[in-house]
């Protein structure tokens, strides 16, 4: 394998690991593309949970 291929694989692996980490930490964004509950309430129809 060439050095260029190794660099590409490392970059792809790093991006995948960051995506998994973000998903575990913050949860997946709603379908409109935002992860804020107030934003999702408006664009995705998610209701805010009252504690």
PDB file of N, CA, C and O in Angstrom:
ATOM      1  N   UNK A   1       0.850  -1.183   0.000  1.00  0.00           N
ATOM      2  CA  UNK A   1       0.000   0.000   0.000  1.00  0.00           C
ATOM      3  C   UNK A   1       0.896   1.247   0.000  1.00  0.00           C
ATOM      4  O   UNK A   1       1.889   1.300   0.704  1.00  0.00           O
ATOM      5  N   UNK A   2       0.499   2.238  -0.768  1.00  0.00           N
ATOM      6  CA  UNK A   2       1.301   3.456  -0.838  1.00  0.00           C
ATOM      7  C   UNK A   2       0.985   4.370   0.339  1.00  0.00           C
ATOM      8  O   UNK A   2      -0.023   4.206   1.037  1.00  0.00           O
ATOM      9  N   UNK A   3       1.848   5.338   0.555  1.00  0.00           N
ATOM     10  CA  UNK A   3       1.657   6.286   1.656  1.00  0.00           C
ATOM     11  C   UNK A   3       0.370   7.084   1.485  1.00  0.00           C
ATOM     12  O   UNK A   3      -0.307   7.390   2.458  1.00  0.00           O
ATOM     13  N   UNK A   4       0.024   7.424   0.267  1.00  0.00           N
ATOM     14  CA  UNK A   4      -1.206   8.166   0.007  1.00  0.00           C
ATOM     15  C   UNK A   4      -2.442   7.379   0.425  1.00  0.00           C
ATOM     16  O   UNK A   4      -3.381   7.923   1.011  1.00  0.00           O
ATOM     17  N   UNK A   5      -2.445   6.093   0.138  1.00  0.00           N
ATOM     18  CA  UNK A   5      -3.571   5.233   0.523  1.00  0.00           C
ATOM     19  C   UNK A   5      -3.693   5.147   2.037  1.00  0.00           C
ATOM     20  O   UNK A   5      -4.803   5.155   2.584  1.00  0.00           O
ATOM     21  N   UNK A   6      -2.575   5.044   2.707  1.00  0.00           N
ATOM     22  CA  UNK A   6      -2.579   4.970   4.169  1.00  0.00           C
ATOM     23  C   UNK A   6      -3.138   6.252   4.765  1.00  0.00           C
ATOM     24  O   UNK A   6      -3.961   6.222   5.690  1.00  0.00           O
ATOM     25  N   UNK A   7      -2.748   7.398   4.224  1.00  0.00           N
ATOM     26  CA  UNK A   7      -3.243   8.687   4.719  1.00  0.00           C
ATOM     27  C   UNK A   7      -4.755   8.780   4.526  1.00  0.00           C
ATOM     28  O   UNK A   7      -5.480   9.201   5.430  1.00  0.00           O
ATOM     29  N   UNK A   8      -5.242   8.368   3.366  1.00  0.00           N
ATOM     30  CA  UNK A   8      -6.682   8.409   3.090  1.00  0.00           C
ATOM     31  C   UNK A   8      -7.430   7.513   4.068  1.00  0.00           C
ATOM     32  O   UNK A   8      -8.470   7.905   4.620  1.00  0.00           O
ATOM     33  N   UNK A   9      -6.937   6.309   4.319  1.00  0.00           N
ATOM     34  CA  UNK A   9      -7.589   5.398   5.258  1.00  0.00           C
ATOM     35  C   UNK A   9      -7.599   5.964   6.680  1.00  0.00           C
ATOM     36  O   UNK A   9      -8.595   5.833   7.399  1.00  0.00           O
ATOM     37  N   UNK A  10      -6.518   6.611   7.084  1.00  0.00           N
ATOM     38  CA  UNK A  10      -6.459   7.212   8.422  1.00  0.00           C
ATOM     39  C   UNK A  10      -7.467   8.352   8.536  1.00  0.00           C
ATOM     40  O   UNK A  10      -8.173   8.475   9.537  1.00  0.00           O
ATOM     41  N   UNK A  11      -7.566   9.189   7.508  1.00  0.00           N
ATOM     42  CA  UNK A  11      -8.517  10.304   7.527  1.00  0.00           C
ATOM     43  C   UNK A  11      -9.948   9.780   7.590  1.00  0.00           C
ATOM     44  O   UNK A  11     -10.765  10.259   8.386  1.00  0.00           O
ATOM     45  N   UNK A  12     -10.278   8.786   6.780  1.00  0.00           N
ATOM     46  CA  UNK A  12     -11.630   8.218   6.781  1.00  0.00           C
ATOM     47  C   UNK A  12     -11.939   7.571   8.133  1.00  0.00           C
ATOM     48  O   UNK A  12     -13.025   7.747   8.682  1.00  0.00           O
ATOM     49  N   UNK A  13     -10.983   6.855   8.694  1.00  0.00           N
ATOM     50  CA  UNK A  13     -11.175   6.231  10.001  1.00  0.00           C
ATOM     51  C   UNK A  13     -11.382   7.264  11.087  1.00  0.00           C
ATOM     52  O   UNK A  13     -12.228   7.095  11.978  1.00  0.00           O
ATOM     53  N   UNK A  14     -10.627   8.357  11.038  1.00  0.00           N
ATOM     54  CA  UNK A  14     -10.768   9.426  12.026  1.00  0.00           C
ATOM     55  C   UNK A  14     -12.125  10.089  11.925  1.00  0.00           C
ATOM     56  O   UNK A  14     -12.789  10.330  12.937  1.00  0.00           O
ATOM     57  N   UNK A  15     -12.578  10.389  10.708  1.00  0.00           N
ATOM     58  CA  UNK A  15     -13.890  10.998  10.525  1.00  0.00           C
ATOM     59  C   UNK A  15     -15.011  10.075  10.998  1.00  0.00           C
ATOM     60  O   UNK A  15     -15.979  10.524  11.620  1.00  0.00           O
ATOM     61  N   UNK A  16     -14.888   8.795  10.738  1.00  0.00           N
ATOM     62  CA  UNK A  16     -15.901   7.835  11.191  1.00  0.00           C
ATOM     63  C   UNK A  16     -15.924   7.764  12.717  1.00  0.00           C
ATOM     64  O   UNK A  16     -17.001   7.744  13.324  1.00  0.00           O
ATOM     65  N   UNK A  17     -14.755   7.747  13.339  1.00  0.00           N
ATOM     66  CA  UNK A  17     -14.685   7.702  14.803  1.00  0.00           C
ATOM     67  C   UNK A  17     -15.286   8.962  15.415  1.00  0.00           C
ATOM     68  O   UNK A  17     -16.001   8.898  16.422  1.00  0.00           O
ATOM     69  N   UNK A  18     -15.018  10.123  14.820  1.00  0.00           N
ATOM     70  CA  UNK A  18     -15.599  11.373  15.322  1.00  0.00           C
ATOM     71  C   UNK A  18     -17.115  11.381  15.169  1.00  0.00           C
ATOM     72  O   UNK A  18     -17.832  11.878  16.042  1.00  0.00           O
ATOM     73  N   UNK A  19     -17.623  10.832  14.071  1.00  0.00           N
ATOM     74  CA  UNK A  19     -19.072  10.775  13.868  1.00  0.00           C
ATOM     75  C   UNK A  19     -19.728   9.883  14.918  1.00  0.00           C
ATOM     76  O   UNK A  19     -20.769  10.232  15.478  1.00  0.00           O
ATOM     77  N   UNK A  20     -19.135   8.737  15.194  1.00  0.00           N
ATOM     78  CA  UNK A  20     -19.676   7.836  16.213  1.00  0.00           C
ATOM     79  C   UNK A  20     -19.621   8.490  17.581  1.00  0.00           C
ATOM     80  O   UNK A  20     -20.584   8.453  18.350  1.00  0.00           O
ATOM     81  N   UNK A  21     -18.509   9.130  17.905  1.00  0.00           N
ATOM     82  CA  UNK A  21     -18.352   9.802  19.197  1.00  0.00           C
ATOM     83  C   UNK A  21     -19.387  10.903  19.366  1.00  0.00           C
ATOM     84  O   UNK A  21     -20.011  11.037  20.404  1.00  0.00           O
ATOM     85  N   UNK A  22     -19.612  11.693  18.317  1.00  0.00           N
ATOM     86  CA  UNK A  22     -20.593  12.783  18.384  1.00  0.00           C
ATOM     87  C   UNK A  22     -21.996  12.229  18.574  1.00  0.00           C
ATOM     88  O   UNK A  22     -22.784  12.742  19.337  1.00  0.00           O
ATOM     89  N   UNK A  23     -22.294  11.143  17.879  1.00  0.00           N
ATOM     90  CA  UNK A  23     -23.611  10.534  17.981  1.00  0.00           C
ATOM     91  C   UNK A  23     -23.847   9.995  19.393  1.00  0.00           C
ATOM     92  O   UNK A  23     -24.935  10.143  19.944  1.00  0.00           O
ATOM     93  N   UNK A  24     -22.852   9.384  19.986  1.00  0.00           N
ATOM     94  CA  UNK A  24     -22.984   8.861  21.347  1.00  0.00           C
ATOM     95  C   UNK A  24     -23.081   9.989  22.365  1.00  0.00           C
ATOM     96  O   UNK A  24     -23.789   9.870  23.364  1.00  0.00           O
ATOM     97  N   UNK A  25     -22.386  11.077  22.114  1.00  0.00           N
ATOM     98  CA  UNK A  25     -22.341  12.188  23.071  1.00  0.00           C
ATOM     99  C   UNK A  25     -23.573  13.082  22.997  1.00  0.00           C
ATOM    100  O   UNK A  25     -24.151  13.447  24.005  1.00  0.00           O
ATOM    101  N   UNK A  26     -24.004  13.444  21.804  1.00  0.00           N
ATOM    102  CA  UNK A  26     -25.091  14.408  21.637  1.00  0.00           C
ATOM    103  C   UNK A  26     -26.363  13.800  21.079  1.00  0.00           C
ATOM    104  O   UNK A  26     -27.407  14.434  21.112  1.00  0.00           O
ATOM    105  N   UNK A  27     -26.302  12.645  20.528  1.00  0.00           N
ATOM    106  CA  UNK A  27     -27.455  12.064  19.848  1.00  0.00           C
ATOM    107  C   UNK A  27     -27.462  12.485  18.395  1.00  0.00           C
ATOM    108  O   UNK A  27     -26.813  13.466  18.002  1.00  0.00           O
ATOM    109  N   UNK A  28     -28.179  11.763  17.610  1.00  0.00           N
ATOM    110  CA  UNK A  28     -28.238  12.059  16.181  1.00  0.00           C
ATOM    111  C   UNK A  28     -29.030  13.335  15.940  1.00  0.00           C
ATOM    112  O   UNK A  28     -29.999  13.606  16.637  1.00  0.00           O
ATOM    113  N   UNK A  29     -28.629  14.134  14.965  1.00  0.00           N
ATOM    114  CA  UNK A  29     -29.417  15.326  14.646  1.00  0.00           C
ATOM    115  C   UNK A  29     -30.761  14.927  14.041  1.00  0.00           C
ATOM    116  O   UNK A  29     -30.904  13.843  13.492  1.00  0.00           O
ATOM    117  N   UNK A  30     -31.742  15.807  14.174  1.00  0.00           N
ATOM    118  CA  UNK A  30     -33.039  15.490  13.587  1.00  0.00           C
ATOM    119  C   UNK A  30     -32.952  15.631  12.066  1.00  0.00           C
ATOM    120  O   UNK A  30     -31.956  16.095  11.524  1.00  0.00           O
ATOM    121  N   UNK A  31     -33.993  15.242  11.386  1.00  0.00           N
ATOM    122  CA  UNK A  31     -33.948  15.167   9.930  1.00  0.00           C
ATOM    123  C   UNK A  31     -33.736  16.520   9.257  1.00  0.00           C
ATOM    124  O   UNK A  31     -33.292  16.587   8.124  1.00  0.00           O
ATOM    125  N   UNK A  32     -34.044  17.621   9.974  1.00  0.00           N
ATOM    126  CA  UNK A  32     -33.839  18.927   9.363  1.00  0.00           C
ATOM    127  C   UNK A  32     -32.374  19.357   9.450  1.00  0.00           C
ATOM    128  O   UNK A  32     -31.988  20.360   8.880  1.00  0.00           O
ATOM    129  N   UNK A  33     -31.555  18.592  10.205  1.00  0.00           N
ATOM    130  CA  UNK A  33     -30.131  18.864  10.241  1.00  0.00           C
ATOM    131  C   UNK A  33     -29.648  19.555  11.491  1.00  0.00           C
ATOM    132  O   UNK A  33     -28.458  19.811  11.638  1.00  0.00           O
ATOM    133  N   UNK A  34     -30.534  19.865  12.441  1.00  0.00           N
ATOM    134  CA  UNK A  34     -30.079  20.515  13.667  1.00  0.00           C
ATOM    135  C   UNK A  34     -30.195  19.535  14.824  1.00  0.00           C
ATOM    136  O   UNK A  34     -30.949  18.580  14.770  1.00  0.00           O
ATOM    137  N   UNK A  35     -29.431  19.763  15.889  1.00  0.00           N
ATOM    138  CA  UNK A  35     -29.486  18.874  17.043  1.00  0.00           C
ATOM    139  C   UNK A  35     -30.062  19.589  18.263  1.00  0.00           C
ATOM    140  O   UNK A  35     -30.148  19.011  19.335  1.00  0.00           O
ATOM    141  N   UNK A  36     -30.460  20.831  18.110  1.00  0.00           N
ATOM    142  CA  UNK A  36     -31.038  21.610  19.201  1.00  0.00           C
ATOM    143  C   UNK A  36     -32.515  21.276  19.329  1.00  0.00           C
ATOM    144  O   UNK A  36     -33.249  21.266  18.348  1.00  0.00           O
ATOM    145  N   UNK A  37     -32.981  20.988  20.549  1.00  0.00           N
ATOM    146  CA  UNK A  37     -34.384  20.599  20.740  1.00  0.00           C
ATOM    147  C   UNK A  37     -35.343  21.681  20.277  1.00  0.00           C
ATOM    148  O   UNK A  37     -36.380  21.395  19.706  1.00  0.00           O
ATOM    149  N   UNK A  38     -35.030  22.948  20.530  1.00  0.00           N
ATOM    150  CA  UNK A  38     -35.931  24.029  20.133  1.00  0.00           C
ATOM    151  C   UNK A  38     -36.042  24.110  18.619  1.00  0.00           C
ATOM    152  O   UNK A  38     -37.121  24.306  18.077  1.00  0.00           O
ATOM    153  N   UNK A  39     -34.924  23.929  17.930  1.00  0.00           N
ATOM    154  CA  UNK A  39     -34.936  23.940  16.469  1.00  0.00           C
ATOM    155  C   UNK A  39     -35.757  22.764  15.952  1.00  0.00           C
ATOM    156  O   UNK A  39     -36.596  22.916  15.080  1.00  0.00           O
ATOM    157  N   UNK A  40     -35.528  21.590  16.529  1.00  0.00           N
ATOM    158  CA  UNK A  40     -36.239  20.391  16.085  1.00  0.00           C
ATOM    159  C   UNK A  40     -37.731  20.492  16.355  1.00  0.00           C
ATOM    160  O   UNK A  40     -38.528  19.925  15.627  1.00  0.00           O
ATOM    161  N   UNK A  41     -38.095  21.195  17.422  1.00  0.00           N
ATOM    162  CA  UNK A  41     -39.504  21.362  17.746  1.00  0.00           C
ATOM    163  C   UNK A  41     -40.223  22.053  16.601  1.00  0.00           C
ATOM    164  O   UNK A  41     -41.339  21.709  16.248  1.00  0.00           O
ATOM    165  N   UNK A  42     -39.552  23.028  15.989  1.00  0.00           N
ATOM    166  CA  UNK A  42     -40.155  23.758  14.889  1.00  0.00           C
ATOM    167  C   UNK A  42     -40.107  23.039  13.560  1.00  0.00           C
ATOM    168  O   UNK A  42     -41.098  22.922  12.863  1.00  0.00           O
ATOM    169  N   UNK A  43     -38.942  22.478  13.222  1.00  0.00           N
ATOM    170  CA  UNK A  43     -38.794  21.931  11.869  1.00  0.00           C
ATOM    171  C   UNK A  43     -39.109  20.454  11.776  1.00  0.00           C
ATOM    172  O   UNK A  43     -39.437  19.962  10.714  1.00  0.00           O
ATOM    173  N   UNK A  44     -39.011  19.719  12.873  1.00  0.00           N
ATOM    174  CA  UNK A  44     -39.224  18.269  12.810  1.00  0.00           C
ATOM    175  C   UNK A  44     -40.448  17.820  13.581  1.00  0.00           C
ATOM    176  O   UNK A  44     -40.808  16.658  13.536  1.00  0.00           O
ATOM    177  N   UNK A  45     -41.056  18.705  14.341  1.00  0.00           N
ATOM    178  CA  UNK A  45     -42.263  18.369  15.083  1.00  0.00           C
ATOM    179  C   UNK A  45     -42.014  17.649  16.390  1.00  0.00           C
ATOM    180  O   UNK A  45     -42.927  17.119  16.980  1.00  0.00           O
ATOM    181  N   UNK A  46     -40.763  17.617  16.855  1.00  0.00           N
ATOM    182  CA  UNK A  46     -40.476  16.994  18.150  1.00  0.00           C
ATOM    183  C   UNK A  46     -40.952  17.923  19.265  1.00  0.00           C
ATOM    184  O   UNK A  46     -40.650  19.095  19.268  1.00  0.00           O
ATOM    185  N   UNK A  47     -41.675  17.385  20.193  1.00  0.00           N
ATOM    186  CA  UNK A  47     -42.125  18.186  21.321  1.00  0.00           C
ATOM    187  C   UNK A  47     -41.072  18.196  22.409  1.00  0.00           C
ATOM    188  O   UNK A  47     -40.405  17.189  22.645  1.00  0.00           O
ATOM    189  N   UNK A  48     -40.909  19.331  23.050  1.00  0.00           N
ATOM    190  CA  UNK A  48     -39.964  19.447  24.152  1.00  0.00           C
ATOM    191  C   UNK A  48     -40.519  18.720  25.359  1.00  0.00           C
ATOM    192  O   UNK A  48     -41.698  18.829  25.676  1.00  0.00           O
ATOM    193  N   UNK A  49     -39.677  17.963  26.025  1.00  0.00           N
ATOM    194  CA  UNK A  49     -40.121  17.224  27.209  1.00  0.00           C
ATOM    195  C   UNK A  49     -40.069  18.136  28.423  1.00  0.00           C
ATOM    196  O   UNK A  49     -39.047  18.748  28.701  1.00  0.00           O
ATOM    197  N   UNK A  50     -41.174  18.240  29.149  1.00  0.00           N
ATOM    198  CA  UNK A  50     -41.201  19.018  30.375  1.00  0.00           C
ATOM    199  C   UNK A  50     -40.824  18.121  31.537  1.00  0.00           C
ATOM    200  O   UNK A  50     -41.382  17.036  31.703  1.00  0.00           O
ATOM    201  N   UNK A  51     -39.881  18.590  32.352  1.00  0.00           N
ATOM    202  CA  UNK A  51     -39.431  17.783  33.486  1.00  0.00           C
ATOM    203  C   UNK A  51     -40.228  18.113  34.723  1.00  0.00           C
ATOM    204  O   UNK A  51     -40.505  19.190  35.043  1.00  0.00           O
TER     205      UNK A  51
END
